[in-house]
Amino acid sequence: MMKNYPLSYQAVDKETEAESHYILSQHNSNGYTVGAPPKKRLTEEFSHTFREFFFHDDPLYQYKDKSKIRQCWLGLQNFFPILEWGRRYNLKMFKGDLIAGLTIASLCIPQDIGYAKLANVDPRYGLYTSFVPPLIYALMGSSRDVAIGPVAVVSLLLAEFLRREFDPTKNKEDYLRLAFTATFFAGLTQSILGFLRLGFIVEYLSHAAIVGFTAGAAITIGLQQLKGLFGITNFTTHTDIVSVLHAVFSNAHHGWNWQTMLMGTIFLAYLLTTKYVALKNPKIFWLAASAPLISVIVSTFFVYITRADKDGVKVVGHITKGVNPPSLDLIYFSGPHLKKGIKIGVIAGFVGLTEAIAIGRTFAAIKDYQLDGNKEMLASGVMNIAGSFTSCIVATGSFSRSAVNFMSGCHTTVPNIVMSLIVLLTLLVITPLFKYTPNAIISAIIINAVIGLVDLGAAYKIYKVDKMDFLACMGSFLGVVFKSVEVGLLISVTLSLAKILLQITRPKIFVLGNLPRTTTFRNIEQYPEAIRIPGVLVIKVDSAIYFANATYIREKILRWLRDEEDLNRHHGLARTQHLILEMSAVTDIDTSGVHEVEELFKILKRLYIQLELVNPGPLVMDKLLSANFIDLLREEHLFVTVGDAVANCFAKSKDQEEP
């Protein structure tokens, strides 16, 4: 067990050690003692906890000392941020927003068609989703950079869950109804989270798990596009990599269409090249942003004049003209499919929120403004509820569009309005022109879009920083790639929660040593030069003490003490007489924690070792007093600093040595 203490009794200059001991022995606390906090009534404690839980950002502060009319206006601005920044809007800002809106519109139209096909619905529903929801978000969203529409990951998730209930070809109407139902409940989930200020729930999906899940979904989506890229007719309905690759190569001899492959490969190379060039030179970002639309126009024209669709090149086909038809009567508000719609909607809502808030915070940090997560949730919820009434699938923030929006110089949410109007024009006038657009080009556009979701740099950084996080990252990645989106998401949530539980149930506990010639004590593993004090063991608990970890903390402290005694015997030193427990990092303690501290005190007393407590916080002190533990310990064994406690130990040792 001595291997746990590689730094415990290192060789220290005797003069330095003696000097440090002298400084500690002369240390004076200046009369400060650990204070007892004022006693709070139960209602006060409950009120404080409630405010910290739901209103930690003090959202009502802005209404303080304001007239009723001003408060009403601020309330409207809170729900509709456009009323706040709209007063400062000017022509210069509009020029930037107009360019950004036109740019993301050129990107979104081909993406909408592709993501609709990915979700197994007609292309027009993807276009519908980029018309109504962005308009709602422009009024209610707090991010200046997020561009709204269907996204790859959510579309894949919808396809996988909906396909289990209905075949998208044989039961097209039921499939579509369940999609609208899922969209409604996704919006309802997001609205409830935002209205009740429960945004912290989204944080339970860790960044590492999101990186892995997104990368796995991107690879899954990319592999599924091989069907369109190679012109394969018979393809698997499974999404795992083994099934997809088997379907691709089993069709190699008779299922691949060489004209489709040639066209798809050429345009995919063009899209990837423009993306690479734009990354190297951000000033020409428009080159990559316009590449998808250019690809659609050129390939459509080529197929039309050559009639390649008659040689096996599959095309998008007819897209119905017109604006979004109402779909309220199509939503399952009762019946056997309601439960499935709720389940799919809740999952899609959480995934969509996680992606949108992550994107919004990324660009908000770059532009140095605050993003209100609860406003984002409410805006996302309302737009998806409205979308479910107007034939839309689940919409959220798109990373590729938001990045282009940011690079285009957007100032407000107006680019979403401009994009919506361009999509409206497309629905009213241009949709027949997409009849000869080859599916291979749509597949190439999706592959080009999802490649950026595989963030190897982020994965490597996670590996360097935290191996447990990397395990969560790889677990969610492998779950999506080798099994399904549902399994990958389940692994993501499970591993994220497991890490939280591990940190709660197995908190950090370490031994402190004295930095030479000071009264400062630090972790001996972090500071090898720190000196151990003979006869005194200083331990710091770096966590709140709850029922989940209280027994572990007591047992861990006793193991430290046992190993300390082994070392004392090995080095021929005096036994430990004082155990100092540094509690400044113990933010709270419950009844189980108090009980285990009492048990520790009793065990130490039987071993003739005195327990000393250092700097317990107000919550901890209040509960120790209420449990009468301080009467048992006695206030003379409470100290403000470790230096005070050690000085007291020196003084008592000196008194015992004197005759």
Short mmCIF file of N, CA, C and O in Angstrom, two decimals, residues 38-122:
data_model
loop_
_atom_site.label_atom_id
_atom_site.label_comp_id
_atom_site.label_asym_id
_atom_site.label_seq_id
_atom_site.Cartn_x
_atom_site.Cartn_y
_atom_site.Cartn_z
N PRO A 38 -26.58 32.46 10.17
CA PRO A 38 -27.89 32.74 10.78
C PRO A 38 -28.89 31.65 10.41
O PRO A 38 -28.90 31.16 9.29
N LYS A 39 -29.72 31.31 11.35
CA LYS A 39 -30.69 30.24 11.14
C LYS A 39 -31.81 30.72 10.21
O LYS A 39 -32.35 31.82 10.39
N LYS A 40 -32.14 29.91 9.19
CA LYS A 40 -33.20 30.25 8.25
C LYS A 40 -34.44 29.41 8.53
O LYS A 40 -34.34 28.26 8.92
N ARG A 41 -35.60 30.05 8.29
CA ARG A 41 -36.84 29.30 8.40
C ARG A 41 -36.98 28.36 7.21
O ARG A 41 -36.35 28.55 6.16
N LEU A 42 -37.83 27.36 7.36
CA LEU A 42 -38.04 26.38 6.29
C LEU A 42 -38.51 27.05 5.01
O LEU A 42 -38.06 26.71 3.91
N THR A 43 -39.41 28.01 5.15
CA THR A 43 -39.93 28.71 3.96
C THR A 43 -38.82 29.48 3.25
O THR A 43 -38.79 29.54 2.02
N GLU A 44 -37.90 30.08 4.03
CA GLU A 44 -36.78 30.82 3.43
C GLU A 44 -35.84 29.87 2.68
O GLU A 44 -35.37 30.19 1.57
N GLU A 45 -35.57 28.73 3.28
CA GLU A 45 -34.70 27.75 2.63
C GLU A 45 -35.33 27.24 1.33
O GLU A 45 -34.66 27.12 0.30
N PHE A 46 -36.62 26.94 1.39
CA PHE A 46 -37.31 26.45 0.20
C PHE A 46 -37.33 27.52 -0.89
O PHE A 46 -37.10 27.22 -2.07
N SER A 47 -37.60 28.75 -0.49
CA SER A 47 -37.65 29.85 -1.46
C SER A 47 -36.30 30.06 -2.13
O SER A 47 -36.21 30.25 -3.34
N HIS A 48 -35.24 30.00 -1.33
CA HIS A 48 -33.88 30.17 -1.88
C HIS A 48 -33.54 29.05 -2.85
O HIS A 48 -33.01 29.30 -3.95
N THR A 49 -33.85 27.82 -2.48
CA THR A 49 -33.57 26.67 -3.34
C THR A 49 -34.37 26.75 -4.64
O THR A 49 -33.85 26.48 -5.72
N PHE A 50 -35.63 27.16 -4.53
CA PHE A 50 -36.49 27.29 -5.70
C PHE A 50 -35.94 28.34 -6.66
O PHE A 50 -35.88 28.12 -7.89
N ARG A 51 -35.52 29.50 -6.12
CA ARG A 51 -34.98 30.57 -6.97
C ARG A 51 -33.70 30.12 -7.66
O ARG A 51 -33.50 30.38 -8.85
N GLU A 52 -32.82 29.44 -6.94
CA GLU A 52 -31.56 29.00 -7.53
C GLU A 52 -31.78 27.92 -8.58
O GLU A 52 -31.02 27.82 -9.54
N PHE A 53 -32.83 27.12 -8.39
CA PHE A 53 -33.09 26.02 -9.32
C PHE A 53 -33.69 26.53 -10.63
O PHE A 53 -33.25 26.14 -11.72
N PHE A 54 -34.69 27.41 -10.53
CA PHE A 54 -35.40 27.85 -11.72
C PHE A 54 -34.99 29.24 -12.21
O PHE A 54 -35.10 29.53 -13.40
N PHE A 55 -34.53 30.11 -11.32
CA PHE A 55 -34.26 31.51 -11.70
C PHE A 55 -32.87 31.94 -11.26
O PHE A 55 -32.68 33.04 -10.72
N HIS A 56 -31.88 31.08 -11.52
CA HIS A 56 -30.51 31.37 -11.09
C HIS A 56 -29.94 32.60 -11.78
O HIS A 56 -29.03 33.25 -11.26
N ASP A 57 -30.46 32.94 -12.97
CA ASP A 57 -29.95 34.10 -13.71
C ASP A 57 -30.71 35.38 -13.38
O ASP A 57 -30.49 36.43 -14.02
N ASP A 58 -31.62 35.32 -12.39
CA ASP A 58 -32.38 36.48 -11.91
C ASP A 58 -33.06 37.21 -13.08
O ASP A 58 -32.79 38.40 -13.34
N PRO A 59 -33.96 36.55 -13.80
CA PRO A 59 -34.57 37.17 -14.99
C PRO A 59 -35.50 38.34 -14.68
O PRO A 59 -35.81 39.13 -15.57
N LEU A 60 -35.96 38.44 -13.43
CA LEU A 60 -36.90 39.51 -13.08
C LEU A 60 -36.20 40.81 -12.70
O LEU A 60 -36.86 41.82 -12.46
N TYR A 61 -34.86 40.80 -12.69
CA TYR A 61 -34.12 42.01 -12.28
C TYR A 61 -34.43 43.18 -13.21
O TYR A 61 -34.52 44.33 -12.77
N GLN A 62 -34.58 42.89 -14.51
CA GLN A 62 -34.81 43.96 -15.48
C GLN A 62 -36.14 44.69 -15.26
O GLN A 62 -36.33 45.80 -15.75
N TYR A 63 -37.08 44.05 -14.53
CA TYR A 63 -38.38 44.67 -14.27
C TYR A 63 -38.38 45.53 -13.00
O TYR A 63 -39.37 46.19 -12.70
N LYS A 64 -37.26 45.52 -12.29
CA LYS A 64 -37.19 46.22 -11.01
C LYS A 64 -37.32 47.74 -11.20
O LYS A 64 -36.67 48.33 -12.07
N ASP A 65 -38.16 48.34 -10.37
CA ASP A 65 -38.35 49.81 -10.36
C ASP A 65 -38.79 50.35 -11.71
O ASP A 65 -38.43 51.48 -12.09
N LYS A 66 -39.55 49.59 -12.47
CA LYS A 66 -40.07 50.04 -13.77
C LYS A 66 -41.58 50.22 -13.66
O LYS A 66 -42.26 49.57 -12.86
N SER A 67 -42.11 51.11 -14.49
CA SER A 67 -43.56 51.33 -14.51
C SER A 67 -44.26 50.11 -15.10
O SER A 67 -43.63 49.27 -15.76
N LYS A 68 -45.56 50.02 -14.91
CA LYS A 68 -46.32 48.88 -15.41
C LYS A 68 -46.24 48.79 -16.94
O LYS A 68 -46.11 47.69 -17.49
N ILE A 69 -46.33 49.94 -17.60
CA ILE A 69 -46.27 49.94 -19.06
C ILE A 69 -44.90 49.44 -19.53
O ILE A 69 -44.79 48.63 -20.45
N ARG A 70 -43.84 49.94 -18.84
CA ARG A 70 -42.49 49.53 -19.20
C ARG A 70 -42.28 48.04 -18.93
O ARG A 70 -41.64 47.34 -19.73
N GLN A 71 -42.85 47.53 -17.85
CA GLN A 71 -42.74 46.11 -17.54
C GLN A 71 -43.43 45.25 -18.60
O GLN A 71 -42.92 44.20 -19.00
N CYS A 72 -44.61 45.71 -19.07
CA CYS A 72 -45.33 44.98 -20.12
C CYS A 72 -44.51 44.96 -21.41
O CYS A 72 -44.43 43.92 -22.09
N TRP A 73 -43.89 46.10 -21.72
CA TRP A 73 -43.08 46.18 -22.94
C TRP A 73 -41.85 45.26 -22.83
O TRP A 73 -41.50 44.57 -23.79
N LEU A 74 -41.22 45.26 -21.66
CA LEU A 74 -40.07 44.37 -21.45
C LEU A 74 -40.49 42.91 -21.53
O LEU A 74 -39.73 42.06 -22.01
N GLY A 75 -41.71 42.61 -21.03
CA GLY A 75 -42.21 41.24 -21.12
C GLY A 75 -42.41 40.80 -22.56
O GLY A 75 -42.07 39.67 -22.93
N LEU A 76 -42.93 41.70 -23.39
CA LEU A 76 -43.09 41.40 -24.81
C LEU A 76 -41.73 41.19 -25.48
O LEU A 76 -41.55 40.29 -26.31
N GLN A 77 -40.76 42.05 -25.12
CA GLN A 77 -39.42 41.91 -25.67
C GLN A 77 -38.78 40.59 -25.26
O GLN A 77 -38.00 40.00 -26.03
N ASN A 78 -39.12 40.14 -24.06
CA ASN A 78 -38.56 38.88 -23.59
C ASN A 78 -39.02 37.70 -24.46
O ASN A 78 -38.25 36.79 -24.75
N PHE A 79 -40.29 37.74 -24.89
CA PHE A 79 -40.82 36.68 -25.74
C PHE A 79 -40.52 36.93 -27.22
O PHE A 79 -40.41 35.99 -27.99
N PHE A 80 -40.40 38.20 -27.58
CA PHE A 80 -40.13 38.55 -28.98
C PHE A 80 -38.93 39.50 -29.04
O PHE A 80 -39.10 40.73 -29.09
N PRO A 81 -37.72 38.96 -29.03
CA PRO A 81 -36.51 39.80 -29.03
C PRO A 81 -36.43 40.77 -30.21
O PRO A 81 -35.72 41.77 -30.14
N ILE A 82 -37.18 40.48 -31.29
CA ILE A 82 -37.15 41.38 -32.45
C ILE A 82 -37.64 42.78 -32.08
O ILE A 82 -37.23 43.78 -32.69
N LEU A 83 -38.50 42.87 -31.06
CA LEU A 83 -38.98 44.18 -30.62
C LEU A 83 -37.87 45.00 -29.96
O LEU A 83 -37.92 46.23 -29.97
N GLU A 84 -36.88 44.30 -29.42
CA GLU A 84 -35.77 45.00 -28.74
C GLU A 84 -34.74 45.49 -29.75
O GLU A 84 -34.40 46.67 -29.78
N TRP A 85 -34.25 44.59 -30.62
CA TRP A 85 -33.22 45.02 -31.57
C TRP A 85 -33.80 45.71 -32.79
O TRP A 85 -33.09 46.42 -33.53
N GLY A 86 -35.10 45.55 -33.02
CA GLY A 86 -35.73 46.17 -34.19
C GLY A 86 -35.66 47.69 -34.16
O GLY A 86 -35.59 48.34 -35.22
N ARG A 87 -35.66 48.30 -32.98
CA ARG A 87 -35.59 49.76 -32.87
C ARG A 87 -34.24 50.30 -33.32
O ARG A 87 -34.12 51.46 -33.69
N ARG A 88 -33.21 49.46 -33.25
CA ARG A 88 -31.86 49.90 -33.65
C ARG A 88 -31.50 49.46 -35.06
O ARG A 88 -30.39 49.68 -35.52
N TYR A 89 -32.44 48.82 -35.74
CA TYR A 89 -32.14 48.27 -37.06
C TYR A 89 -31.98 49.39 -38.07
O TYR A 89 -32.72 50.39 -38.05
N ASN A 90 -31.02 49.24 -38.98
CA ASN A 90 -30.76 50.29 -39.97
C ASN A 90 -30.43 49.67 -41.33
O ASN A 90 -30.34 48.45 -41.47
N LEU A 91 -30.21 50.52 -42.31
CA LEU A 91 -29.98 50.07 -43.68
C LEU A 91 -28.68 49.27 -43.81
O LEU A 91 -28.62 48.28 -44.54
N LYS A 92 -27.64 49.68 -43.08
CA LYS A 92 -26.37 48.97 -43.14
C LYS A 92 -26.51 47.53 -42.64
O LYS A 92 -25.98 46.59 -43.24
N MET A 93 -27.25 47.37 -41.56
CA MET A 93 -27.49 46.03 -41.03
C MET A 93 -28.32 45.20 -42.01
O MET A 93 -28.07 44.01 -42.20
N PHE A 94 -29.29 45.86 -42.65
CA PHE A 94 -30.15 45.14 -43.60
C PHE A 94 -29.35 44.64 -44.79
O PHE A 94 -29.61 43.52 -45.29
N LYS A 95 -28.39 45.42 -45.26
CA LYS A 95 -27.57 44.99 -46.39
C LYS A 95 -26.82 43.70 -46.06
O LYS A 95 -26.78 42.76 -46.85
N GLY A 96 -26.22 43.67 -44.86
CA GLY A 96 -25.51 42.46 -44.43
C GLY A 96 -26.44 41.28 -44.27
O GLY A 96 -26.13 40.16 -44.69
N ASP A 97 -27.62 41.53 -43.70
CA ASP A 97 -28.59 40.46 -43.49
C ASP A 97 -29.16 39.95 -44.82
O ASP A 97 -29.43 38.75 -44.98
N LEU A 98 -29.36 40.87 -45.78
CA LEU A 98 -29.90 40.48 -47.08
C LEU A 98 -28.93 39.54 -47.81
O LEU A 98 -29.33 38.50 -48.35
N ILE A 99 -27.64 39.90 -47.78
CA ILE A 99 -26.62 39.06 -48.43
C ILE A 99 -26.57 37.69 -47.75
O ILE A 99 -26.51 36.65 -48.41
N ALA A 100 -26.60 37.70 -46.41
CA ALA A 100 -26.56 36.44 -45.66
C ALA A 100 -27.79 35.58 -45.97
O ALA A 100 -27.69 34.37 -46.17
N GLY A 101 -28.97 36.21 -46.03
CA GLY A 101 -30.19 35.48 -46.31
C GLY A 101 -30.20 34.86 -47.69
O GLY A 101 -30.61 33.70 -47.87
N LEU A 102 -29.74 35.61 -48.69
CA LEU A 102 -29.68 35.08 -50.05
C LEU A 102 -28.67 33.93 -50.13
O LEU A 102 -28.90 32.93 -50.85
N THR A 103 -27.58 34.04 -49.39
CA THR A 103 -26.54 33.01 -49.43
C THR A 103 -27.03 31.71 -48.81
O THR A 103 -26.86 30.63 -49.38
N ILE A 104 -27.64 31.80 -47.63
CA ILE A 104 -28.10 30.56 -46.98
C ILE A 104 -29.30 29.97 -47.71
O ILE A 104 -29.54 28.76 -47.66
N ALA A 105 -30.07 30.82 -48.44
CA ALA A 105 -31.18 30.29 -49.23
C ALA A 105 -30.65 29.42 -50.36
O ALA A 105 -31.23 28.36 -50.67
N SER A 106 -29.55 29.86 -50.99
CA SER A 106 -28.97 29.06 -52.07
C SER A 106 -28.46 27.71 -51.56
O SER A 106 -28.42 26.74 -52.30
N LEU A 107 -28.07 27.69 -50.28
CA LEU A 107 -27.59 26.44 -49.68
C LEU A 107 -28.75 25.57 -49.21
O LEU A 107 -28.72 24.34 -49.32
N CYS A 108 -29.80 26.21 -48.68
CA CYS A 108 -30.85 25.44 -48.00
C CYS A 108 -31.76 24.69 -48.97
O CYS A 108 -32.24 23.60 -48.65
N ILE A 109 -32.00 25.24 -50.15
CA ILE A 109 -32.96 24.61 -51.07
C ILE A 109 -32.54 23.19 -51.45
O ILE A 109 -33.33 22.24 -51.29
N PRO A 110 -31.31 22.98 -51.94
CA PRO A 110 -30.92 21.59 -52.23
C PRO A 110 -30.80 20.73 -50.98
O PRO A 110 -31.11 19.53 -51.01
N GLN A 111 -30.39 21.34 -49.86
CA GLN A 111 -30.31 20.58 -48.61
C GLN A 111 -31.70 20.15 -48.15
O GLN A 111 -31.87 19.02 -47.67
N ASP A 112 -32.68 21.03 -48.28
CA ASP A 112 -34.04 20.69 -47.86
C ASP A 112 -34.57 19.48 -48.62
O ASP A 112 -35.21 18.58 -48.03
N ILE A 113 -34.31 19.44 -49.91
CA ILE A 113 -34.75 18.30 -50.71
C ILE A 113 -34.06 17.02 -50.24
O ILE A 113 -34.69 15.97 -50.09
N GLY A 114 -32.75 17.13 -49.96
CA GLY A 114 -31.99 15.97 -49.51
C GLY A 114 -32.42 15.47 -48.15
O GLY A 114 -32.59 14.26 -47.93
N TYR A 115 -32.63 16.39 -47.19
CA TYR A 115 -33.00 15.98 -45.84
C TYR A 115 -34.42 15.44 -45.79
O TYR A 115 -34.74 14.59 -44.94
N ALA A 116 -35.29 15.94 -46.68
CA ALA A 116 -36.64 15.37 -46.76
C ALA A 116 -36.57 13.92 -47.24
O ALA A 116 -37.25 13.04 -46.70
N LYS A 117 -35.74 13.67 -48.26
CA LYS A 117 -35.58 12.30 -48.76
C LYS A 117 -34.94 11.42 -47.68
O LYS A 117 -35.25 10.24 -47.56
N LEU A 118 -34.02 12.01 -46.88
CA LEU A 118 -33.40 11.25 -45.79
C LEU A 118 -34.44 10.85 -44.76
O LEU A 118 -34.36 9.76 -44.17
N ALA A 119 -35.44 11.72 -44.52
CA ALA A 119 -36.51 11.42 -43.57
C ALA A 119 -37.63 10.58 -44.20
O ALA A 119 -38.65 10.32 -43.55
N ASN A 120 -37.46 10.21 -45.48
CA ASN A 120 -38.43 9.38 -46.21
C ASN A 120 -39.76 10.08 -46.44
O ASN A 120 -40.83 9.45 -46.43
N VAL A 121 -39.71 11.41 -46.63
CA VAL A 121 -40.92 12.15 -47.01
C VAL A 121 -40.65 12.85 -48.34
O VAL A 121 -39.50 12.97 -48.78
N ASP A 122 -41.70 13.34 -48.99
CA ASP A 122 -41.54 14.02 -50.27
C ASP A 122 -40.68 15.27 -50.11
O ASP A 122 -40.72 15.93 -49.05
#
